[in-house]
Short mmCIF file of C-alpha atoms in Angstrom, two decimals:
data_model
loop_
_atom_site.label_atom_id
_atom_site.label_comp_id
_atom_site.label_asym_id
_atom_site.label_seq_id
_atom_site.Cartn_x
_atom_site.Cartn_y
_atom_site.Cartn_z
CA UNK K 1 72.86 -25.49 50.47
CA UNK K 2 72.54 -22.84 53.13
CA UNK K 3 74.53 -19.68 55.01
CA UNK K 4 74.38 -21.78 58.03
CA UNK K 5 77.77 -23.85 55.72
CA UNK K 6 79.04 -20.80 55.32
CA UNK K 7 81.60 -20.76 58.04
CA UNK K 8 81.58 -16.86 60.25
CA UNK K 9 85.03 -15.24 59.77
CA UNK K 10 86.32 -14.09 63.19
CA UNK K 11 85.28 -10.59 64.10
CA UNK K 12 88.31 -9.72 66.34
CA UNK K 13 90.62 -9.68 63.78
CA UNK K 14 88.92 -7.70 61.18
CA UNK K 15 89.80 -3.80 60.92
CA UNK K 16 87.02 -1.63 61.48
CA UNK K 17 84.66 -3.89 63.14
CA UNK K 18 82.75 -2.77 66.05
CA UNK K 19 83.80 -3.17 69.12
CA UNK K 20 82.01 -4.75 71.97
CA UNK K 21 80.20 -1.64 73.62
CA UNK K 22 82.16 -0.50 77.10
CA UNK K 23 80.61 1.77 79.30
CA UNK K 24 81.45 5.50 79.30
CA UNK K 25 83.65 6.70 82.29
CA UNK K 26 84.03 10.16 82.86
CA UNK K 27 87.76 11.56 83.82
CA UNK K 28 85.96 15.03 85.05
CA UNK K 29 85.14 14.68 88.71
CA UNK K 30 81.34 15.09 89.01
CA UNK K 31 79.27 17.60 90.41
CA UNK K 32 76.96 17.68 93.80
CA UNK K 33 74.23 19.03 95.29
CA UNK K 34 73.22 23.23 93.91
CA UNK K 35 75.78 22.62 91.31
CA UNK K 36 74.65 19.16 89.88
CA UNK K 37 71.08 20.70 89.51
CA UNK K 38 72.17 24.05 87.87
CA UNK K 39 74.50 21.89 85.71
CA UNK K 40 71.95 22.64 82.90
CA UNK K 41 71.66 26.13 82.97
CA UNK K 42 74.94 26.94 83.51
CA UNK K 43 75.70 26.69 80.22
CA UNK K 44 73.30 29.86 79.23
CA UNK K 45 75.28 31.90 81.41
CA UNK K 46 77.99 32.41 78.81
CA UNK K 47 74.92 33.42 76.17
CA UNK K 48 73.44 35.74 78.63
CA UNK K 49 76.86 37.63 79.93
CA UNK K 50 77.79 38.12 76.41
CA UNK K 51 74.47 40.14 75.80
CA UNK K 52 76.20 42.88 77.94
CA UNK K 53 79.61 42.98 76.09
CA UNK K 54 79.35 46.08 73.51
CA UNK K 55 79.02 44.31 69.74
CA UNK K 56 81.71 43.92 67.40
CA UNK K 57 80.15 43.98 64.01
CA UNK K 58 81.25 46.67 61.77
CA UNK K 59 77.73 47.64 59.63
CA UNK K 60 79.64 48.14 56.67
CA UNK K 61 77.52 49.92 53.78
CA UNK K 62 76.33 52.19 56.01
CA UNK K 63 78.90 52.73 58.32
CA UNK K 64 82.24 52.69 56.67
CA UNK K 65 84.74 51.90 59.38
CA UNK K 66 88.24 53.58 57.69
CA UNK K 67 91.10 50.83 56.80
CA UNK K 68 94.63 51.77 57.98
CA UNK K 69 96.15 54.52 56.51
CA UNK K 70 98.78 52.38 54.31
CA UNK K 71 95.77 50.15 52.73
CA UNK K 72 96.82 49.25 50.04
CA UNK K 73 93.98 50.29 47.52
CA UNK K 74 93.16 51.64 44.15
CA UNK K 75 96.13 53.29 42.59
CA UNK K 76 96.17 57.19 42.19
CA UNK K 77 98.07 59.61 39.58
CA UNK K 78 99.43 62.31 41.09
CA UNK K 79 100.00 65.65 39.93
CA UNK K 80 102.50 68.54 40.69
CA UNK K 81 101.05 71.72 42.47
CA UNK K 82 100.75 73.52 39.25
CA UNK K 83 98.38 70.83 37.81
CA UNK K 84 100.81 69.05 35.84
CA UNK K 85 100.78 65.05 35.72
CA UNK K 86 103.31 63.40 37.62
CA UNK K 87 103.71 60.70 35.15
CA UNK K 88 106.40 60.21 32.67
CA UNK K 89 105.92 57.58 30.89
CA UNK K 90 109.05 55.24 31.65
CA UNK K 91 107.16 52.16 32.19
CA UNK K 92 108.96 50.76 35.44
CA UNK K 93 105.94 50.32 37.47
CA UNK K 94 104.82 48.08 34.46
CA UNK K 95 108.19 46.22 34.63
CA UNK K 96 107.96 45.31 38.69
CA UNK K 97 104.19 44.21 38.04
CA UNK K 98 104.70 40.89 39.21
CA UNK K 99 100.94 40.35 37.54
CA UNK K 100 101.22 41.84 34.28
CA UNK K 101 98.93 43.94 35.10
CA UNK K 102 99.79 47.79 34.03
CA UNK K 103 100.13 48.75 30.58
CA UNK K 104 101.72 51.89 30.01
CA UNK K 105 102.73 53.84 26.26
CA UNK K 106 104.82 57.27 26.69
CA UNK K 107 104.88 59.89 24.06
CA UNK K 108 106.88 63.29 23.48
CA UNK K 109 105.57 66.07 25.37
CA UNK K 110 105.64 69.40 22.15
CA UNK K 111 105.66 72.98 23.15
CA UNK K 112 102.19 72.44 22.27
CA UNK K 113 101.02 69.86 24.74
CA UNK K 114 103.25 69.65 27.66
CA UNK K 115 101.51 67.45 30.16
CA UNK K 116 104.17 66.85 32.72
CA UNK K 117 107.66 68.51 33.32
CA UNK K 118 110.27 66.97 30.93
CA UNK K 119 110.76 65.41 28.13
CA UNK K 120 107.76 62.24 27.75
CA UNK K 121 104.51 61.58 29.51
CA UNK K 122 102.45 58.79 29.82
CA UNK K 123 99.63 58.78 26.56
CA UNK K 124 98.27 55.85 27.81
CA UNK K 125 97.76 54.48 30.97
CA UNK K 126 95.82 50.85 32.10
CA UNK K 127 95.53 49.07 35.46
CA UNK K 128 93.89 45.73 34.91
CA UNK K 129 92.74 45.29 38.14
CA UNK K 130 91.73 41.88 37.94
CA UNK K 131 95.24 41.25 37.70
CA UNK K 132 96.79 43.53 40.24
CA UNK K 133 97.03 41.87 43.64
CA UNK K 134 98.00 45.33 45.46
CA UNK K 135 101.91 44.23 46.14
CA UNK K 136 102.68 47.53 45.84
CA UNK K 137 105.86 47.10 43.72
CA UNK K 138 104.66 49.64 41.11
CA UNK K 139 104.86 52.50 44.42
CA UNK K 140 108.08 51.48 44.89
CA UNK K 141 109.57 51.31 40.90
CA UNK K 142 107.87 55.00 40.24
CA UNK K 143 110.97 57.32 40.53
CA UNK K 144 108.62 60.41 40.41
CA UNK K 145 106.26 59.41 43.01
CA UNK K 146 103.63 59.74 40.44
CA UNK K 147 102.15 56.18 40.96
CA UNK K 148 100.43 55.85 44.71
CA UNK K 149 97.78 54.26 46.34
CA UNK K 150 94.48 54.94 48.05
CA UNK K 151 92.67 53.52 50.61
CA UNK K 152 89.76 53.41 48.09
CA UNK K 153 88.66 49.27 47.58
CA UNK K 154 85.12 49.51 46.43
CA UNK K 155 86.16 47.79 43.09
CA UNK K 156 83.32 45.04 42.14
CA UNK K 157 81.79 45.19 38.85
CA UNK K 158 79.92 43.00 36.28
CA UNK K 159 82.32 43.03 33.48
CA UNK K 160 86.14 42.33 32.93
CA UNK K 161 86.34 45.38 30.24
CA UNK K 162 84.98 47.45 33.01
CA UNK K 163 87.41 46.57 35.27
CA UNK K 164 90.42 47.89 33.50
CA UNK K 165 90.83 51.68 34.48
CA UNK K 166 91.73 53.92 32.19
CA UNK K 167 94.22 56.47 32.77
CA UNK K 168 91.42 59.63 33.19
CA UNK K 169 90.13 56.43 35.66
CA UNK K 170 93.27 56.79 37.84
CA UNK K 171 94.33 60.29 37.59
CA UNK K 172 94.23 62.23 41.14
CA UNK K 173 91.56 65.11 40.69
CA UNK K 174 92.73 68.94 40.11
CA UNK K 175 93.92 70.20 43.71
CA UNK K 176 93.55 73.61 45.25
CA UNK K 177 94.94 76.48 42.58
CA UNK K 178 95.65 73.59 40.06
CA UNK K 179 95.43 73.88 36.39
CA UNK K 180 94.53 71.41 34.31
CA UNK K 181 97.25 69.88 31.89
CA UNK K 182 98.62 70.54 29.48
CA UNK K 183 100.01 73.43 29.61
CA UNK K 184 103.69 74.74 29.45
CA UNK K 185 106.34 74.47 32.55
CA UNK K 186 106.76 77.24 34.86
CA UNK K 187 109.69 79.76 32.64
CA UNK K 188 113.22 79.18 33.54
CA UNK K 189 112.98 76.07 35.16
CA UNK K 190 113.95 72.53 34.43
CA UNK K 191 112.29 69.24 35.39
CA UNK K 192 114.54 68.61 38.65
CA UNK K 193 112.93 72.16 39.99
CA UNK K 194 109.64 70.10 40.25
CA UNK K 195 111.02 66.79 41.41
CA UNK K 196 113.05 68.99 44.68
CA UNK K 197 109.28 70.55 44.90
CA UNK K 198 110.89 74.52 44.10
CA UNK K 199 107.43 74.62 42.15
CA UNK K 200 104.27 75.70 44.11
CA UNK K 201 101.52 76.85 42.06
CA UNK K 202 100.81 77.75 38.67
CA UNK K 203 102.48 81.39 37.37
CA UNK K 204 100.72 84.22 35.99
CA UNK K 205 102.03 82.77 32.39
CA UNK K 206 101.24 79.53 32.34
CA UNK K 207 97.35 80.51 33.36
CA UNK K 208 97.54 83.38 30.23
CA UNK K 209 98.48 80.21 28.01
CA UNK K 210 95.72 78.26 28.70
CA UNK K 211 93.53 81.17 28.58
CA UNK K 212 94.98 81.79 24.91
CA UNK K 213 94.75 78.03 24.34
CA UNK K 214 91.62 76.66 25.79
CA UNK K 215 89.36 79.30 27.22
CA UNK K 216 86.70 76.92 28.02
CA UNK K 217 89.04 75.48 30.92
CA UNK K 218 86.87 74.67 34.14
CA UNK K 219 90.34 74.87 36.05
CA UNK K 220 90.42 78.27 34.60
CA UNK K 221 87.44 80.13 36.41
CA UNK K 222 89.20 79.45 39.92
CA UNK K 223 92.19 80.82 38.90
CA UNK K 224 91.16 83.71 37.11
CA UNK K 225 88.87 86.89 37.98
CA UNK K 226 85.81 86.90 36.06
CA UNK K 227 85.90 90.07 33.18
CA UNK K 228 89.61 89.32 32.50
CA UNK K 229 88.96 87.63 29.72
CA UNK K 230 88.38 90.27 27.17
CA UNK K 231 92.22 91.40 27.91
CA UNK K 232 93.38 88.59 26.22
CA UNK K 233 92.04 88.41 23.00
CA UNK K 234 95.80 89.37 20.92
CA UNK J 1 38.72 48.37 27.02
CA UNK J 2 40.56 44.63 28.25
CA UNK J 3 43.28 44.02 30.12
CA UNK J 4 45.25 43.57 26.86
CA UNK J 5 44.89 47.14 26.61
CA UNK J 6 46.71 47.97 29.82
CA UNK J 7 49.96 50.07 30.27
CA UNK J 8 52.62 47.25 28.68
CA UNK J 9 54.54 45.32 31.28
CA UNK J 10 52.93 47.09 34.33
CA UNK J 11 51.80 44.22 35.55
CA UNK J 12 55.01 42.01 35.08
CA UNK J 13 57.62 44.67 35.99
CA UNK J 14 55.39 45.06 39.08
CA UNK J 15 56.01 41.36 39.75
CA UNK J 16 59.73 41.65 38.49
CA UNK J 17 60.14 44.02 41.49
CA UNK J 18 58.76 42.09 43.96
CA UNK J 19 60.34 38.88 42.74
CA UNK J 20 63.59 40.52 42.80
CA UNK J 21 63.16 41.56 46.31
CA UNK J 22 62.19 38.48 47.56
CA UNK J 23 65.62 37.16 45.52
CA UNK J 24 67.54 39.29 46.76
CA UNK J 25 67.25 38.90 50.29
CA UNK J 26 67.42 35.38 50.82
CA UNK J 27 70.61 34.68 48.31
CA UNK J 28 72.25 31.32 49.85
CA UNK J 29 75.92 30.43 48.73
CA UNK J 30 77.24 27.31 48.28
CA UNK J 31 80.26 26.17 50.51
CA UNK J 32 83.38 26.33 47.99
CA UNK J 33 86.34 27.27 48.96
CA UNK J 34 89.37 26.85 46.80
CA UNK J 35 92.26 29.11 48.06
CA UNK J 36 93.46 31.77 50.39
CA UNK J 37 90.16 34.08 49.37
CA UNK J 38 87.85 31.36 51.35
CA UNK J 39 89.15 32.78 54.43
CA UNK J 40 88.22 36.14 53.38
CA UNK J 41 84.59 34.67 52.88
CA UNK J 42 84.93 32.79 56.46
CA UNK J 43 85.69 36.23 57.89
CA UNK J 44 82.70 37.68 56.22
CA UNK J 45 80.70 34.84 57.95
CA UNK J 46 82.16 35.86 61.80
CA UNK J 47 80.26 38.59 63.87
CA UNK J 48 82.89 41.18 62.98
CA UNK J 49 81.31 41.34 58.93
CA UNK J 50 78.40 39.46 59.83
CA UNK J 51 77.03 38.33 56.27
CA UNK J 52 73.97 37.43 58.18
CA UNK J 53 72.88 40.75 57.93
CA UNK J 54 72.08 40.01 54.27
CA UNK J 55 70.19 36.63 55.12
CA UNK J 56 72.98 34.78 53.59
CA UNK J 57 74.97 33.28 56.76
CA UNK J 58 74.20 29.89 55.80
CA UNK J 59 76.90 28.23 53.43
CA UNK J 60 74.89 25.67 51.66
CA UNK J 61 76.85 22.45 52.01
CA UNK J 62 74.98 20.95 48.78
CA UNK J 63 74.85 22.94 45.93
CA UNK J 64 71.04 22.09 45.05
CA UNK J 65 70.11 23.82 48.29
CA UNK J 66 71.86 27.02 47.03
CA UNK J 67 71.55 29.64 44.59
CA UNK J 68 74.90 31.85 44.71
CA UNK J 69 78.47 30.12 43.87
CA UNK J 70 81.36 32.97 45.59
CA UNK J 71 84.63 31.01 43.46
CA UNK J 72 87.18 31.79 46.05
CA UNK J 73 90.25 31.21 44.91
CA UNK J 74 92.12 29.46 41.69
CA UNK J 75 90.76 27.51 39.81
CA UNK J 76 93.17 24.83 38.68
CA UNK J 77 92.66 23.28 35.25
CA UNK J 78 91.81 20.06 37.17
CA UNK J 79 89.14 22.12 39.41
CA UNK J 80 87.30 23.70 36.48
CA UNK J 81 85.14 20.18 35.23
CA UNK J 82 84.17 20.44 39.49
CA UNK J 83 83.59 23.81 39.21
CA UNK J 84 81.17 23.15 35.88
CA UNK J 85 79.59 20.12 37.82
CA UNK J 86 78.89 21.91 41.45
CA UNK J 87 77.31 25.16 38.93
CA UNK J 88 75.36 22.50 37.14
CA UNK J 89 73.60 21.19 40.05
CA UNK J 90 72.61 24.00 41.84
CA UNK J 91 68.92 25.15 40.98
CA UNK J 92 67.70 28.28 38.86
CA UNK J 93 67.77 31.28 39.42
CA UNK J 94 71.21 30.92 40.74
CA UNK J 95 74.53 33.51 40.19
CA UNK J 96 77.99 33.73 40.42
CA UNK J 97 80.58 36.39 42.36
CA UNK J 98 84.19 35.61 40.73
CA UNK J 99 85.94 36.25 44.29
CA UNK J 100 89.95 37.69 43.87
CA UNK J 101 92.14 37.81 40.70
CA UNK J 102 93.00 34.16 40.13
CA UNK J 103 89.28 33.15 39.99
CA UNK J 104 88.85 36.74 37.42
CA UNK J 105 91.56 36.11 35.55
CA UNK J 106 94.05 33.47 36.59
CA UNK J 107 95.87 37.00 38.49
CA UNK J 108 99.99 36.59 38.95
CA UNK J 109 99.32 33.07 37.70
CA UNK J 110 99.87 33.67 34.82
CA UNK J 111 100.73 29.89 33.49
CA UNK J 112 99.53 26.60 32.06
CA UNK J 113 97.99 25.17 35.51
CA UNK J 114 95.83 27.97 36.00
CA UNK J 115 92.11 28.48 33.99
CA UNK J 116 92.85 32.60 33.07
CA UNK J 117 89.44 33.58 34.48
CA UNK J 118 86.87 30.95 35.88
CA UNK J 119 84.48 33.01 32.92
CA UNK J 120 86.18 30.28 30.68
CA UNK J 121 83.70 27.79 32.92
CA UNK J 122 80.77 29.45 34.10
CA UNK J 123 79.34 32.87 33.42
CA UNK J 124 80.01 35.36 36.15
CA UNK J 125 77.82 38.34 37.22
CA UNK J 126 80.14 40.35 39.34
CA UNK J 127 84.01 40.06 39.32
CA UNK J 128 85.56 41.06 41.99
CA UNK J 129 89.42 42.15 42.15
CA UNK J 130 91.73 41.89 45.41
CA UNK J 131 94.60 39.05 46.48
CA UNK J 132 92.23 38.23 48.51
CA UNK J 133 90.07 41.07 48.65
CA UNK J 134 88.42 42.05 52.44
CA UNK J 135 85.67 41.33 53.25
CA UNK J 136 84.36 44.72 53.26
CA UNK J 137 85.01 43.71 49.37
CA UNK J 138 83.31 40.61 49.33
CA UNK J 139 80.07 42.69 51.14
CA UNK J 140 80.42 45.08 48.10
CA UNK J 141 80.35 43.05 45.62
CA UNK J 142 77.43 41.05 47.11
CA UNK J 143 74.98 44.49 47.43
CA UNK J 144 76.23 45.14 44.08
CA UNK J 145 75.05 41.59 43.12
CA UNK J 146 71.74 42.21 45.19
CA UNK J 147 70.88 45.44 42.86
CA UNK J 148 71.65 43.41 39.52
CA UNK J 149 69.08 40.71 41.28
CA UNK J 150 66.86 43.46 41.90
CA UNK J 151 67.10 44.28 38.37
CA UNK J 152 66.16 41.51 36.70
CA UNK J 153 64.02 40.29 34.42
CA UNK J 154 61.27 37.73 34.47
CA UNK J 155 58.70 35.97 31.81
CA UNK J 156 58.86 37.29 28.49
CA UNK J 157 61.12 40.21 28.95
CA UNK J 158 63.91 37.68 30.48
CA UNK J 159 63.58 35.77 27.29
CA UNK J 160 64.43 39.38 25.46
CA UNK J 161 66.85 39.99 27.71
CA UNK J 162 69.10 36.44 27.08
CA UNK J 163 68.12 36.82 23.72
CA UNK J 164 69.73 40.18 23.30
CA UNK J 165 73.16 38.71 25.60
CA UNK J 166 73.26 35.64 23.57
CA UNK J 167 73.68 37.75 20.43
CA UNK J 168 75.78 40.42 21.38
CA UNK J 169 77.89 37.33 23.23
CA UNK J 170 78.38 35.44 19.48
CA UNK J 171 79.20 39.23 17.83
CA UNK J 172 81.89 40.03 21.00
CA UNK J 173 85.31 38.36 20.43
CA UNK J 174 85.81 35.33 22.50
CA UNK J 175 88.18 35.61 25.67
CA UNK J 176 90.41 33.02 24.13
CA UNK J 177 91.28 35.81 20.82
CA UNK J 178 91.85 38.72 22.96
CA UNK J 179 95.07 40.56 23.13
CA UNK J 180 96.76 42.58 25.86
CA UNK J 181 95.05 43.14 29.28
CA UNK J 182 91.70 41.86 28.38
CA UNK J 183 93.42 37.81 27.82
#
């Protein structure tokens, strides 16, 4: 008992099995005389022209090169001129989230704490933004134009908890002349006065009532001449 | 006086420091792709971004050969045992970057197919957010990576250090139990 009984299966009609080698034929026509001896070389000329072609890589933490100006980046809070928020607390921007990804509670604004013009402002405020995916269907929804976006997308960080902002996370700084929330409306008018922009600063009023209220207001000093507090103790 | 008596941990936080350096600078990712964000992380790799610039151009095709997993992409609830498996073989010290919103936290897909956060499979050291994010992103979240490296323990105080995680991991609600964003 032996291979050599064992009978060899025919290799022509077996799939996969190699072929016969044929010699290689090339369809490009060849090259002669200078150009079949530079052949070699000729090939570094594309390396060596492109080292005179200006470079193309952005150097990124050190150089920021500035996205487009509709980037569609962090999300802002905006504020009316007189430092109130924008916000009011309706929740649309949470009901286009196609993500699920913006939590939002409203609460009464009282004569005592009027954050933004109207009747209810936004207590409570979350992005989860390892849920958002920047659609921009919250801009849209927001029927103040409270709710925008930056072109700010340095957003890494090591934990999920950190990566929900907050809504003192989100909320645009205090402009020029600005005073900080809350504090009451400008007298006489109504909340469509600040929505057709008719508001453009804080009044002489609504500065005394934080002064009454929270004297310690950093937004205060900018807006108010130094000695002019002792006026206002009533 | 012996060297028992020396400042404690001068030596080793000396070493710590250059360790980390070393680390830091010669972080090598493992190829693994899984959706739309891997060609974010291509585009890092092309001379535009240039990850090279880091001394990480080379995607590791094996994951024994590297030491940082980027999870691009969603991780399907058939992906994450291959996800557990490619972490498993890759060597110590090695780290993760959770790369978009599906690989954080399963993102708009919110359903059944979809692991909510590839942190239900591996730990991750830096999370970052985008659909897909840019790679000016991915960059960030990789220097951000390269000062936790920097930052890290060795010897004795590593052992503190996962000592003091472990417990504070058993006392922190489980991912699983939590309610509202945070699921």
């Amino acid at each position: 008992m032996a291979d050599d009984d064992i009978t060899r299966r025919d290799q022509a009609g077996e799939v996969g099995a190699p072929r016969p080698a044929a010699e290689y034929e090339s369809l490009l026509p060849g090259k002669s005389g200078l150009g079949e001896i530079l052949a070699p070389a000729a090939g570094f000329g594309v390396t060596f022209a492109s080292m005179f072609k200006p470079t193309v890589t952005e150097q990124y933490p050190y150089e920021k090169v500035p996205t487009k100006p509709r980037y569609h980046g962090r999300h802002q809070l905006n504020r009316h001129p007189d430092g109130l928020e924008k916000c009011i607390g309706c929740e649309l921007c949470a009901w286009a989230c196609p993500a699920d990804a913006i939590y939002v509670e409203g609460a009464d604004n009282t004569p005592d704490a009027q954050f933004s013009p109207g009747e209810r402002y936004g207590r409570v405020y979350q992005i989860n933004y390892l849920r958002c995916i920047f659609c921009g269907l919250c801009i849209e929804a927001c029927p103040t134009r409270a709710l925008t976006m930056t072109n700010d997308y340095e957003l890494a960080g090591p934990t999920r908890r950190g990566m929900i902002y907050e809504k003192q996370d989100l909320l645009a700084p205090l402009g020029d002349g600005m005073l900080a929330a809350p504090h009451p409306m400008v007298p006489g008018t109504e909340d469509d006065d600040y929505y057709r922009g008719d508001v453009a600063g804080p009044v002489p009023e609504q500065i005394d009532w934080v002064a009454q209220w929270r004297p310690e207001d950093e937004s205060l000093a900018a807006l108010r001449p130094a000695g002019h507090e002792q006026s206002e103790a009533r | 006086m012996g060297i028992e008596d020396a400042p404690s941990g001068f030596l080793l936080t000396t070493v710590e420091n250059f360790a980390g350096y070393m680390r830091k600078a010669s972080l090598w990712p493992v190829t693994f792709g899984l959706a739309c964000c891997a060609i974010e992380m291509m585009a890092a790799g092309t001379s535009r971004f240039d990850i090279s610039r880091f001394g990480m151009e080379v995607f590791r095709a094996s994951p024994r050969q590297a030491d940082l997993m980027i999870v691009a992409g969603r991780v399907s609830q058939k992906m994450a045992p291959v996800v557990r498996q490619v972490y498993d073989q890759m060597a110590e010290p090695k780290w993760v970057i959770s790369m978009g919103v599906c690989a954080s936290s399963g993102g708009m897909f919110n359903n059944y197919a979809i692991v909510q956060g590839v942190d239900h499979v591996v730990p991750v050291d830096i999370y970052l957010p985008g659909c897909p994010p840019r790679p000016e992103m991915l960059l960030n979240a990789i220097l951000t990576l390269h000062d936790q490296i920097q930052a890290e323990p060795l010897g004795v105080n590593r052992e503190e250090a996962a000592r003091a995680a472990e417990a504070a991991a058993l006392e922190a609600t489980p991912t699983s139990d939590m309610k509202g964003l945070l699921r």
